[in-house]
Coordinates of C-alpha atoms and ligand atoms in Angstrom, one line a residue:
Chain A
X1 CA 111.5 70.2 156.1
X2 CA 113.1 73.0 158.0
X3 CA 116.6 72.6 155.5
X4 CA 114.4 73.2 152.6
X5 CA 112.7 76.5 154.1
X6 CA 115.7 77.1 155.1
X7 CA 118.3 80.8 154.3
X8 CA 121.1 78.7 154.0
X9 CA 119.5 76.5 151.2
X10 CA 117.7 80.2 149.6
X11 CA 121.6 81.7 149.5
X12 CA 122.8 78.4 147.7
X13 CA 119.9 78.9 145.3
X14 CA 120.7 81.8 144.3
X15 CA 124.2 81.4 144.4
X16 CA 123.9 79.0 141.4
X17 CA 121.9 80.9 140.0
X18 CA 123.1 83.6 139.6
X19 CA 126.2 81.9 137.8
X20 CA 124.3 80.0 135.0
X21 CA 122.4 83.2 134.8
X22 CA 126.3 85.0 134.5
X23 CA 127.8 82.1 132.4
X24 CA 124.3 82.2 130.2
X25 CA 124.2 85.9 129.6
X26 CA 127.0 85.7 126.7
X27 CA 125.8 82.7 125.6
X28 CA 123.2 84.0 124.6
X29 CA 124.7 87.8 123.3
X30 CA 126.8 86.0 121.1
X31 CA 123.7 83.6 120.0
X32 CA 121.7 86.8 119.6
X33 CA 123.2 89.1 117.3
X34 CA 126.0 86.7 115.8
X35 CA 123.9 83.6 115.7
X36 CA 127.1 82.0 116.6
X37 CA 126.1 78.6 118.6
X38 CA 129.6 78.7 121.4
X39 CA 130.0 75.5 121.6
X40 CA 133.4 76.6 123.6
X41 CA 131.8 79.2 125.9
X42 CA 132.5 77.2 129.1
X43 CA 135.8 76.9 128.3
X44 CA 136.6 80.9 128.1
X45 CA 135.1 80.0 131.6
X46 CA 137.9 78.1 132.4
X47 CA 140.4 80.2 131.3
X48 CA 139.0 82.8 133.3
X49 CA 139.7 80.7 136.2
X50 CA 143.2 80.1 135.3
X51 CA 143.7 83.5 134.7
X52 CA 142.6 83.9 139.1
X53 CA 144.8 81.1 139.3
X54 CA 148.2 82.4 137.8
X55 CA 147.3 85.0 139.4
X56 CA 146.9 85.1 142.8
X57 CA 149.3 82.6 143.1
X58 CA 152.7 83.6 141.0
X59 CA 151.3 87.5 141.7
X60 CA 149.5 87.5 144.6
X61 CA 147.1 89.4 143.0
X62 CA 143.8 89.4 144.5
X63 CA 140.2 88.0 142.4
X64 CA 138.3 91.2 142.3
X65 CA 141.5 92.3 140.1
X66 CA 141.5 89.2 138.5
X67 CA 138.0 90.2 137.2
X68 CA 139.2 93.0 134.7
X69 CA 141.9 90.9 133.6
X70 CA 140.5 87.9 132.6
X71 CA 137.8 90.4 131.1
X72 CA 140.5 91.5 129.1
X73 CA 141.7 88.5 128.4
X74 CA 138.4 86.7 126.8
X75 CA 137.2 90.1 125.2
X76 CA 140.7 89.5 123.0
X77 CA 139.5 86.3 122.4
X78 CA 136.0 87.7 121.1
X79 CA 138.1 90.3 119.6
X80 CA 140.2 87.8 117.9
X81 CA 138.1 85.5 116.8
X82 CA 135.6 87.8 115.4
X83 CA 138.3 89.2 113.3
X84 CA 139.6 86.5 112.8
X85 CA 137.2 84.3 111.3
X86 CA 134.3 86.1 110.9
X87 CA 133.5 89.3 110.2
X88 CA 134.4 88.6 106.3
X89 CA 132.3 86.2 106.4
X90 CA 129.3 87.7 108.1
X91 CA 129.3 89.5 105.6
X92 CA 128.6 88.0 102.7
X93 CA 124.6 86.6 103.8
X94 CA 125.5 84.3 101.5
X95 CA 128.3 82.9 103.2
X96 CA 126.9 84.2 106.2
X97 CA 124.7 80.9 106.5
X98 CA 127.5 78.5 106.5
X99 CA 128.8 79.6 109.6
X100 CA 125.8 79.5 111.3
X101 CA 125.2 75.9 110.4
X102 CA 128.8 75.7 111.1
X103 CA 129.5 77.4 114.3
X104 CA 128.7 74.6 115.9
X105 CA 131.1 72.6 115.2
X106 CA 133.9 75.0 114.4
X107 CA 133.8 76.0 117.8
X108 CA 133.1 72.7 118.5
X109 CA 137.0 72.4 117.2
X110 CA 137.9 75.3 119.2
X111 CA 136.8 73.9 122.4
X112 CA 138.6 71.0 121.9
X113 CA 142.1 72.9 120.9
X114 CA 141.7 75.2 124.4
X115 CA 141.0 72.2 126.1
X116 CA 144.2 70.3 125.6
X117 CA 146.6 73.8 125.5
X118 CA 145.1 73.9 129.1
X119 CA 145.9 70.3 129.7
X120 CA 149.6 70.9 127.6
X121 CA 150.4 74.4 129.6
X122 CA 149.2 74.1 132.9
X123 CA 148.3 69.7 133.5
X124 CA 145.6 68.2 134.1
X125 CA 146.3 68.4 138.2
X126 CA 142.8 70.5 139.8
X127 CA 143.7 73.1 141.4
X128 CA 142.7 75.8 144.0
X129 CA 143.1 78.7 146.3
X130 CA 142.1 80.1 148.7
X131 CA 139.7 83.8 148.6
X132 CA 138.0 85.3 151.2
X133 CA 136.3 81.9 152.7
X134 CA 136.1 83.6 156.4
X135 CA 132.3 82.3 157.3
X136 CA 129.8 85.6 157.8
X137 CA 127.3 84.8 159.7
X138 CA 123.2 87.1 159.4
X139 CA 120.5 86.7 160.3
X140 CA 121.1 83.0 160.9
X141 CA 122.7 82.7 157.6
X142 CA 126.2 81.5 156.7
X143 CA 127.7 82.7 154.2
X144 CA 131.8 82.2 152.6
X145 CA 132.8 86.0 151.3
X146 CA 132.7 84.5 148.1
X147 CA 130.1 83.5 147.5
X148 CA 128.4 86.5 148.0
X149 CA 131.3 88.3 146.5
X150 CA 130.1 85.8 143.6
X151 CA 126.2 86.5 144.1
X152 CA 126.7 90.4 144.2
X153 CA 129.2 90.5 140.6
X154 CA 127.1 87.8 139.0
X155 CA 123.8 89.2 139.7
X156 CA 124.7 93.1 139.7
X157 CA 126.5 92.3 136.1
X158 CA 122.9 90.6 134.6
X159 CA 120.7 93.2 136.0
X160 CA 123.6 95.8 135.0
X161 CA 122.8 94.3 131.9
X162 CA 119.7 93.9 131.2
X163 CA 119.3 98.3 132.2
X164 CA 121.6 98.9 129.4
X165 CA 119.4 96.6 126.6
X166 CA 116.0 98.5 128.1
X167 CA 117.6 102.2 128.6
X168 CA 120.6 102.6 126.2
X169 CA 120.3 103.7 123.3
X170 CA 122.9 100.6 122.0
X171 CA 121.4 99.5 123.9
X172 CA 118.1 99.0 121.6
X173 CA 120.2 98.5 118.4
X174 CA 121.5 95.7 119.9
X175 CA 118.1 94.3 120.7
X176 CA 116.5 95.4 117.2
X177 CA 119.7 92.7 116.0
X178 CA 118.9 89.9 117.9
X179 CA 115.0 90.8 116.7
X180 CA 115.7 91.2 112.8
X181 CA 119.2 91.1 111.9
X182 CA 118.0 92.8 108.5
X183 CA 115.6 95.1 109.9
X184 CA 118.3 97.2 112.0
X185 CA 121.3 97.1 109.4
X186 CA 118.0 99.1 107.6
X187 CA 117.0 101.8 110.5
X188 CA 120.3 102.4 110.4
X189 CA 122.7 100.4 113.1
X190 CA 126.3 100.0 112.9
X191 CA 126.1 95.9 112.5
X192 CA 129.2 95.5 112.9
X193 CA 129.9 97.0 115.7
X194 CA 127.2 95.7 117.5
X195 CA 128.8 92.2 116.8
X196 CA 132.2 93.1 117.8
X197 CA 131.0 94.3 120.8
X198 CA 128.9 91.9 121.9
X199 CA 131.2 88.8 120.6
X200 CA 133.7 90.6 122.9
X201 CA 131.7 91.9 125.9
X202 CA 129.9 87.6 125.4
X203 CA 133.0 86.3 125.6
X204 CA 134.7 89.0 128.8
X205 CA 131.2 88.0 130.9
X206 CA 132.4 84.6 131.0
X207 CA 135.8 84.8 131.6
X208 CA 134.4 87.2 134.4
X209 CA 132.4 83.9 135.4
X210 CA 135.3 81.8 135.1
X211 CA 137.2 84.1 138.2
X212 CA 134.5 83.7 140.0
X213 CA 134.0 80.5 140.0
X214 CA 137.7 79.5 140.3
X215 CA 137.4 80.8 143.9
X216 CA 135.2 78.0 145.4
X217 CA 135.2 75.0 143.0
X218 CA 138.0 73.2 141.5
X219 CA 139.7 73.9 138.6
X220 CA 140.9 72.0 135.3
X221 CA 141.5 71.8 132.2
X222 CA 138.1 70.0 131.6
X223 CA 135.7 71.8 133.6
X224 CA 134.3 74.2 130.9
X225 CA 131.8 71.9 129.5
X226 CA 129.4 71.5 132.0
X227 CA 128.9 75.2 131.7
X228 CA 128.6 75.1 128.5
X229 CA 125.4 72.8 128.4
X230 CA 123.9 74.7 131.5
X231 CA 124.2 78.0 130.0
X232 CA 123.1 76.3 127.1
X233 CA 119.3 75.0 129.4
X234 CA 119.5 78.1 130.7
X235 CA 118.3 79.8 127.2
X236 CA 117.0 76.9 125.6
X237 CA 114.3 77.5 128.9
X238 CA 114.6 81.4 129.0
X239 CA 114.6 81.3 124.8
X240 CA 117.2 82.0 122.8
X241 CA 118.4 85.7 122.2
X242 CA 116.3 86.6 125.0
X243 CA 118.3 88.4 127.5
X244 CA 116.5 89.2 130.6
X245 CA 113.9 85.5 130.1
X246 CA 117.7 84.0 130.3
X247 CA 118.6 85.5 133.8
X248 CA 115.1 84.4 135.2
X249 CA 116.3 80.9 133.9
X250 CA 119.4 80.8 135.6
X251 CA 118.4 81.4 138.4
X252 CA 115.8 79.5 138.2
X253 CA 117.9 76.5 137.4
X254 CA 120.2 77.2 140.4
X255 CA 116.5 77.1 142.9
X256 CA 115.7 73.8 140.8
X257 CA 119.3 72.0 140.4
X258 CA 119.5 73.4 144.8
X259 CA 116.2 72.3 146.1
X260 CA 116.0 69.3 144.1
X261 CA 118.6 68.3 144.9
X262 CA 117.7 68.3 148.5
X263 CA 115.1 66.6 148.1
X264 CA 116.8 64.1 145.9
X265 CA 120.1 62.8 146.1
X266 CA 122.8 65.1 144.1
X267 CA 123.1 62.1 142.2
X268 CA 119.6 63.4 140.1
X269 CA 121.4 66.5 139.0
X270 CA 122.2 65.6 135.6
X271 CA 118.6 64.1 135.3
X272 CA 117.3 67.3 136.9
X273 CA 119.2 69.5 134.2
X274 CA 118.7 67.3 131.8
X275 CA 114.7 66.8 132.7
X276 CA 114.0 70.1 132.4
X277 CA 116.1 70.8 128.5
X278 CA 114.5 68.0 127.5
X279 CA 111.2 68.9 129.2
X280 CA 110.7 72.4 128.1
X281 CA 111.7 71.6 124.2
X282 CA 109.5 69.3 124.2
X283 CA 106.4 71.4 125.5
X284 CA 108.0 74.5 124.9
X285 CA 110.4 74.7 122.4
X286 CA 110.0 78.5 122.1
X287 CA 111.1 79.1 125.3
X288 CA 109.0 78.8 128.7
X289 CA 109.1 83.1 129.6
X290 CA 108.8 84.5 125.4
X291 CA 105.9 86.0 124.9
X292 CA 104.1 84.8 121.2
X293 CA 104.4 87.9 118.7
X294 CA 103.5 87.7 115.3
X295 CA 106.2 89.3 113.2
Chain B
X1 CA 119.7 119.2 83.9
X2 CA 120.9 119.2 87.8
X3 CA 122.5 116.4 88.7
X4 CA 120.4 113.6 89.9
X5 CA 119.4 112.8 93.2
X6 CA 120.4 109.2 92.9
X7 CA 122.0 108.1 90.3
X8 CA 122.2 103.8 89.2
X9 CA 125.1 102.4 86.5
X10 CA 126.0 99.4 85.2
X11 CA 124.5 98.1 88.4
X12 CA 124.5 93.3 88.4
X13 CA 123.5 91.6 91.4
X14 CA 124.1 88.5 92.0
X15 CA 122.7 85.6 94.7
X16 CA 125.0 82.5 94.5
X17 CA 125.8 81.6 91.6
X18 CA 122.6 83.2 89.6
X19 CA 122.6 86.4 88.7
X20 CA 119.8 89.0 88.9
X21 CA 120.0 92.6 87.8
X22 CA 121.5 92.7 84.6
X23 CA 123.5 96.4 83.5
X24 CA 120.7 98.8 85.1
X25 CA 120.8 101.9 84.7
X26 CA 118.3 104.5 86.0
X27 CA 118.2 107.7 88.0
X28 CA 116.0 109.6 90.4
X29 CA 115.3 113.3 90.2
X30 CA 115.2 115.7 93.7
X31 CA 111.7 116.1 94.4
X32 CA 109.9 113.4 91.9
X33 CA 108.4 109.5 92.4
X34 CA 110.0 107.3 90.5
X35 CA 108.2 104.1 90.4
X36 CA 109.9 100.2 89.0
X37 CA 107.4 98.6 88.5
X38 CA 107.6 94.7 87.1
X39 CA 106.3 91.1 88.3
X40 CA 107.5 88.8 90.4
X41 CA 110.9 88.3 90.5
X42 CA 112.0 90.7 88.2
X43 CA 114.2 92.3 90.4
X44 CA 112.9 94.9 92.3
X45 CA 113.6 93.7 95.6
X46 CA 117.3 93.3 94.8
X47 CA 117.5 97.0 93.4
X48 CA 116.4 98.4 96.9
X49 CA 118.5 96.3 99.1
X50 CA 121.0 96.9 96.6
X51 CA 120.4 100.9 97.4
X52 CA 120.2 100.5 101.0
X53 CA 123.4 98.3 101.0
X54 CA 122.2 95.0 102.2
X55 CA 122.7 93.5 99.1
X56 CA 127.0 94.0 97.8
X57 CA 126.5 94.3 93.9
X58 CA 129.0 92.9 91.6
X59 CA 129.4 95.3 89.4
X60 CA 128.0 99.5 89.2
X61 CA 127.6 101.9 90.4
X62 CA 125.3 104.4 93.1
X63 CA 125.1 108.0 93.3
X64 CA 123.3 109.5 95.9
X65 CA 123.6 112.8 96.3
X66 CA 126.9 112.6 94.3
X67 CA 128.8 110.5 96.4
X68 CA 129.4 107.1 95.0
X69 CA 128.3 105.1 97.9
X70 CA 128.9 101.5 96.3
X71 CA 131.0 100.2 98.8
X72 CA 129.6 102.5 101.6
X73 CA 128.1 100.6 104.6
X74 CA 124.0 100.4 105.3
X75 CA 124.7 101.9 108.2
X76 CA 126.4 105.1 107.0
X77 CA 124.1 105.5 103.8
X78 CA 120.8 106.1 106.3
X79 CA 123.3 108.6 108.5
X80 CA 123.3 110.4 104.6
X81 CA 119.5 110.1 104.4
X82 CA 119.0 107.6 101.7
X83 CA 116.1 105.1 103.8
X84 CA 114.4 102.1 103.2
X85 CA 111.2 101.3 103.7
X86 CA 111.2 97.6 103.4
X87 CA 109.2 94.8 101.4
X88 CA 107.5 92.9 104.3
X89 CA 107.6 95.8 106.9
X90 CA 109.9 94.6 108.8
X91 CA 109.2 96.3 112.4
X92 CA 110.9 95.0 115.8
X93 CA 107.8 92.8 116.9
X94 CA 109.1 92.3 120.1
X95 CA 109.3 96.4 120.5
X96 CA 106.7 99.0 121.6
X97 CA 105.7 100.9 118.0
X98 CA 107.6 103.9 120.2
X99 CA 110.7 102.0 120.4
X100 CA 110.4 101.0 116.8
X101 CA 109.8 104.8 116.0
X102 CA 112.8 106.1 118.2
X103 CA 115.6 103.2 116.5
X104 CA 114.4 104.7 113.9
X105 CA 116.2 107.6 114.3
X106 CA 119.1 106.1 115.7
X107 CA 121.8 107.1 113.0
X108 CA 123.9 110.0 114.9
X109 CA 122.4 112.7 111.8
X110 CA 118.9 112.0 112.7
X111 CA 118.8 112.0 116.9
X112 CA 118.8 115.6 117.4
X113 CA 115.5 116.5 117.1
X114 CA 114.0 113.2 117.2
X115 CA 111.3 114.5 120.0
X116 CA 109.8 116.2 117.6
X117 CA 110.4 114.0 114.7
X118 CA 108.6 111.6 117.0
X119 CA 105.8 113.7 117.1
X120 CA 105.4 115.4 113.0
X121 CA 105.2 111.2 112.5
X122 CA 102.3 110.7 115.2
X123 CA 100.4 113.5 113.9
X124 CA 100.9 112.0 110.7
X125 CA 99.6 108.7 111.5
X126 CA 97.3 108.8 114.4
X127 CA 96.9 105.3 114.7
X128 CA 100.4 105.9 115.4
X129 CA 100.4 107.6 118.4
X130 CA 96.7 106.0 120.3
X131 CA 99.0 102.4 119.7
X132 CA 102.0 103.9 121.1
X133 CA 102.8 101.8 123.4
X134 CA 101.6 98.5 121.6
X135 CA 103.8 95.1 120.3
X136 CA 104.3 96.0 117.0
X137 CA 104.0 92.7 116.7
X138 CA 100.7 92.9 118.5
X139 CA 99.4 94.6 115.0
X140 CA 97.6 94.2 112.1
X141 CA 99.6 94.4 108.3
X142 CA 98.2 98.0 107.8
X143 CA 98.9 99.4 110.8
X144 CA 103.0 98.0 110.5
X145 CA 103.2 99.5 107.5
X146 CA 102.2 102.4 109.0
X147 CA 104.5 102.0 111.9
X148 CA 107.5 101.4 108.7
X149 CA 106.0 104.5 107.3
X150 CA 106.8 106.0 110.1
X151 CA 109.9 104.5 110.7
X152 CA 111.8 106.0 108.1
X153 CA 110.8 109.2 108.1
X154 CA 112.2 109.1 112.4
X155 CA 115.7 109.6 109.9
X156 CA 114.7 112.2 108.4
X157 CA 115.3 110.9 104.7
X158 CA 116.5 113.1 102.2
X159 CA 114.7 110.0 99.9
X160 CA 112.6 107.6 100.3
X161 CA 113.0 103.6 99.1
X162 CA 109.5 101.6 99.3
X163 CA 109.7 98.4 98.0
X164 CA 106.0 97.0 97.6
X165 CA 104.4 98.3 100.7
X166 CA 101.1 98.2 99.8
X167 CA 101.7 94.0 98.9
X168 CA 99.1 91.7 101.3
X169 CA 97.5 94.8 102.1
X170 CA 94.1 95.2 102.9
X171 CA 92.4 97.1 99.8
X172 CA 91.3 100.5 102.3
X173 CA 94.8 100.0 103.6
X174 CA 95.9 99.9 99.8
X175 CA 94.6 103.6 99.2
X176 CA 95.3 104.7 102.3
X177 CA 98.9 104.3 101.4
X178 CA 99.2 105.1 98.3
X179 CA 97.3 108.9 99.5
X180 CA 100.1 108.3 101.8
X181 CA 103.0 108.4 99.7
X182 CA 101.4 111.7 97.6
X183 CA 100.9 113.3 101.0
X184 CA 104.9 112.7 101.0
X185 CA 106.2 114.3 97.8
X186 CA 103.5 117.0 98.2
X187 CA 105.8 117.8 101.6
X188 CA 108.5 117.8 99.4
X189 CA 109.6 114.1 99.8
X190 CA 111.5 112.5 97.0
X191 CA 110.0 108.5 96.6
X192 CA 111.8 105.5 94.6
X193 CA 108.7 103.3 94.6
X194 CA 108.0 99.7 93.8
X195 CA 104.9 98.1 92.9
X196 CA 103.5 95.1 91.5
X197 CA 100.3 97.4 91.3
X198 CA 101.1 99.4 88.0
X199 CA 98.1 101.2 88.2
X200 CA 98.2 103.2 90.9
X201 CA 101.9 102.8 90.6
X202 CA 102.1 104.2 87.5
X203 CA 99.5 107.3 87.5
X204 CA 101.4 108.6 90.7
X205 CA 105.1 108.6 89.0
X206 CA 106.7 111.4 87.4
X207 CA 109.4 108.9 85.9
X208 CA 108.9 104.8 85.6
X209 CA 111.0 102.1 85.0
X210 CA 110.0 98.5 83.4
X211 CA 112.3 95.6 85.5
X212 CA 111.9 92.2 83.3
X213 CA 114.1 90.1 84.2
X214 CA 116.4 91.8 85.8
X215 CA 116.9 94.5 82.8
X216 CA 115.5 97.3 82.3
X217 CA 112.8 97.0 79.5
X218 CA 111.4 100.5 79.1
X219 CA 111.7 103.9 80.7
X220 CA 109.5 107.5 81.1
X221 CA 107.5 109.8 82.5
X222 CA 105.0 108.0 84.7
X223 CA 101.7 108.5 82.0
X224 CA 103.6 107.5 79.3
X225 CA 104.0 104.2 80.6
X226 CA 100.6 104.0 81.1
X227 CA 99.8 104.5 77.9
X228 CA 101.8 102.1 75.8
X229 CA 100.4 99.6 74.6
X230 CA 103.1 96.3 76.2
X231 CA 102.9 97.7 79.5
X232 CA 98.6 97.8 79.3
X233 CA 98.1 94.1 78.2
X234 CA 100.8 92.5 80.3
X235 CA 100.5 94.6 83.5
X236 CA 97.5 96.5 83.3
X237 CA 95.3 93.5 81.8
X238 CA 93.6 94.9 79.0
Ligands
ADP301 N1 118.3 85.2 99.3 C1 117.9 84.7 97.2 N2 118.3 83.8 97.7 C2 118.7 84.2 95.9 N3 117.5 84.0 95.3 C3 116.6 85.0 94.9 C4 117.3 85.9 97.0 N4 116.1 86.6 96.4 C5 115.6 87.1 95.6 N5 115.8 86.0 94.5 C6 116.2 85.4 93.3 O1 116.2 87.0 92.4 C7 115.2 87.4 91.4 C8 114.9 89.3 91.8 O2 113.7 88.9 93.1 P1 113.8 89.9 93.6 O3 114.6 90.9 94.4 O4 112.8 89.9 95.0 O5 112.2 90.3 93.4 P2 110.8 91.7 93.7 O6 111.1 92.0 93.9 O7 110.7 92.1 92.0 O8 110.1 90.8 93.3 C9 114.6 86.1 91.6 O9 114.7 85.3 91.0 C10 114.6 85.9 92.9 O10 114.1 84.4 92.7
MG302 MG1 109.8 92.5 96.0

């Protein structure tokens, strides 16, 4: 009971919650504005993680700088996917319908390719490095620097995005696209630009998450898939395309997971996560935090 | 004769393999109310969407203020003063009335002075002012139609395209929508109105076009169509 109420436990829950929220944020933005179900989303986390690993191993560049490099790299990938695959198809409504239906399978293919390319290039040996792993103790809570950094950056990006969507005109346009794509075009939102910036931003955020993850976890070509699953669970709980609720749901999942495991055992991790997923789908398929409005 | 504000010629459009517009020609003169009437499925919405850039025509030309806009993306059309009030209103349900209105002025050309425009819209539709912080999705159909109209006005349009603004509304709201259209015309707005409600639409129209199966079957001054035996029999039930 003592450990349950400790700040230590809460800190651990917040760190993993912030990461889940961050990974899900990108997936949710891309789904909301492009209606693409990016099953390769977790593989962008993997790319971010390897970026950080090689940057520090080969060039002694610290992860704090690799954050920018990974973001740029993943944004570039987003741009390539958008321009190379989707722009022409999304412009034509008849084709867009097919792309949306097929995006799951298409991205599954991209995911397999990315994982195997990574395995060929980097072997499947798990990698890791040490960065900011000295322990800081504050109010009796011991925290490593890298976990504090993870929490700080992930939370800042999540809440920064929410504020941007709430107060910036471009953010309003983005929300308009999420709520009603055609109506957004009717009022004069530049759909092409919103979609391009969103896919670049959504991919970049996943890359950033990968850098953060790499500071504390092992890096392998196949590390991405669990993040894809977690991200899907989070956005189903929060409601597809509902950005703020997705962030809240990410933190909730971190809490449920951490406290759930503490009350049971680590063997229950998957059962907890999938159980929550199935439970939400059965009881409230539109998401727990979604307000009911007439459309 | 001066060049019309909007001029459509040889317009064709398809959904997949199915062609739904066949060489549609019509014009809208500045300061006028022009109406498109026709049964459900005649192609009114497809024309409106082609004008707004939401449907890509397979052939034909759309000229607006003398410029060929056939290939221009939708946001540029809004920015140049062409504004659609879409069928089914399409407000943003999860945003407040005020946010919906402010989004109406997202086009760069409308951004300057949009606070003043907001005040004008609120004066025109006091109901929207009362409900400015309410979620649009929680309003009645008639209120949503007012909101869609107000949102369109926020773009400072030179031409307002209204696609069946009275669809699904209670009779008292239908009357109010038509009164608003008259007010807007008297205030100098140019309007292209698509309606199934042929009688009132024709009474309002300076010029009218009757659409049948994606073709212009008849055109002329509104009063002329209103007097036509064919129109009276098929569309006015007389
Ligand atoms: N998205 C669509 N996909 C396929 N066919 C459509 C679509 N929208 C309209 N149609 C067809 O095009 C024709 C014209 O429809 P529409 O322009 O909506 O007519 P109206 O607005 O006059 O009722 C109809 O036959 C309709 O079934
Ligand atoms: Mg219609």
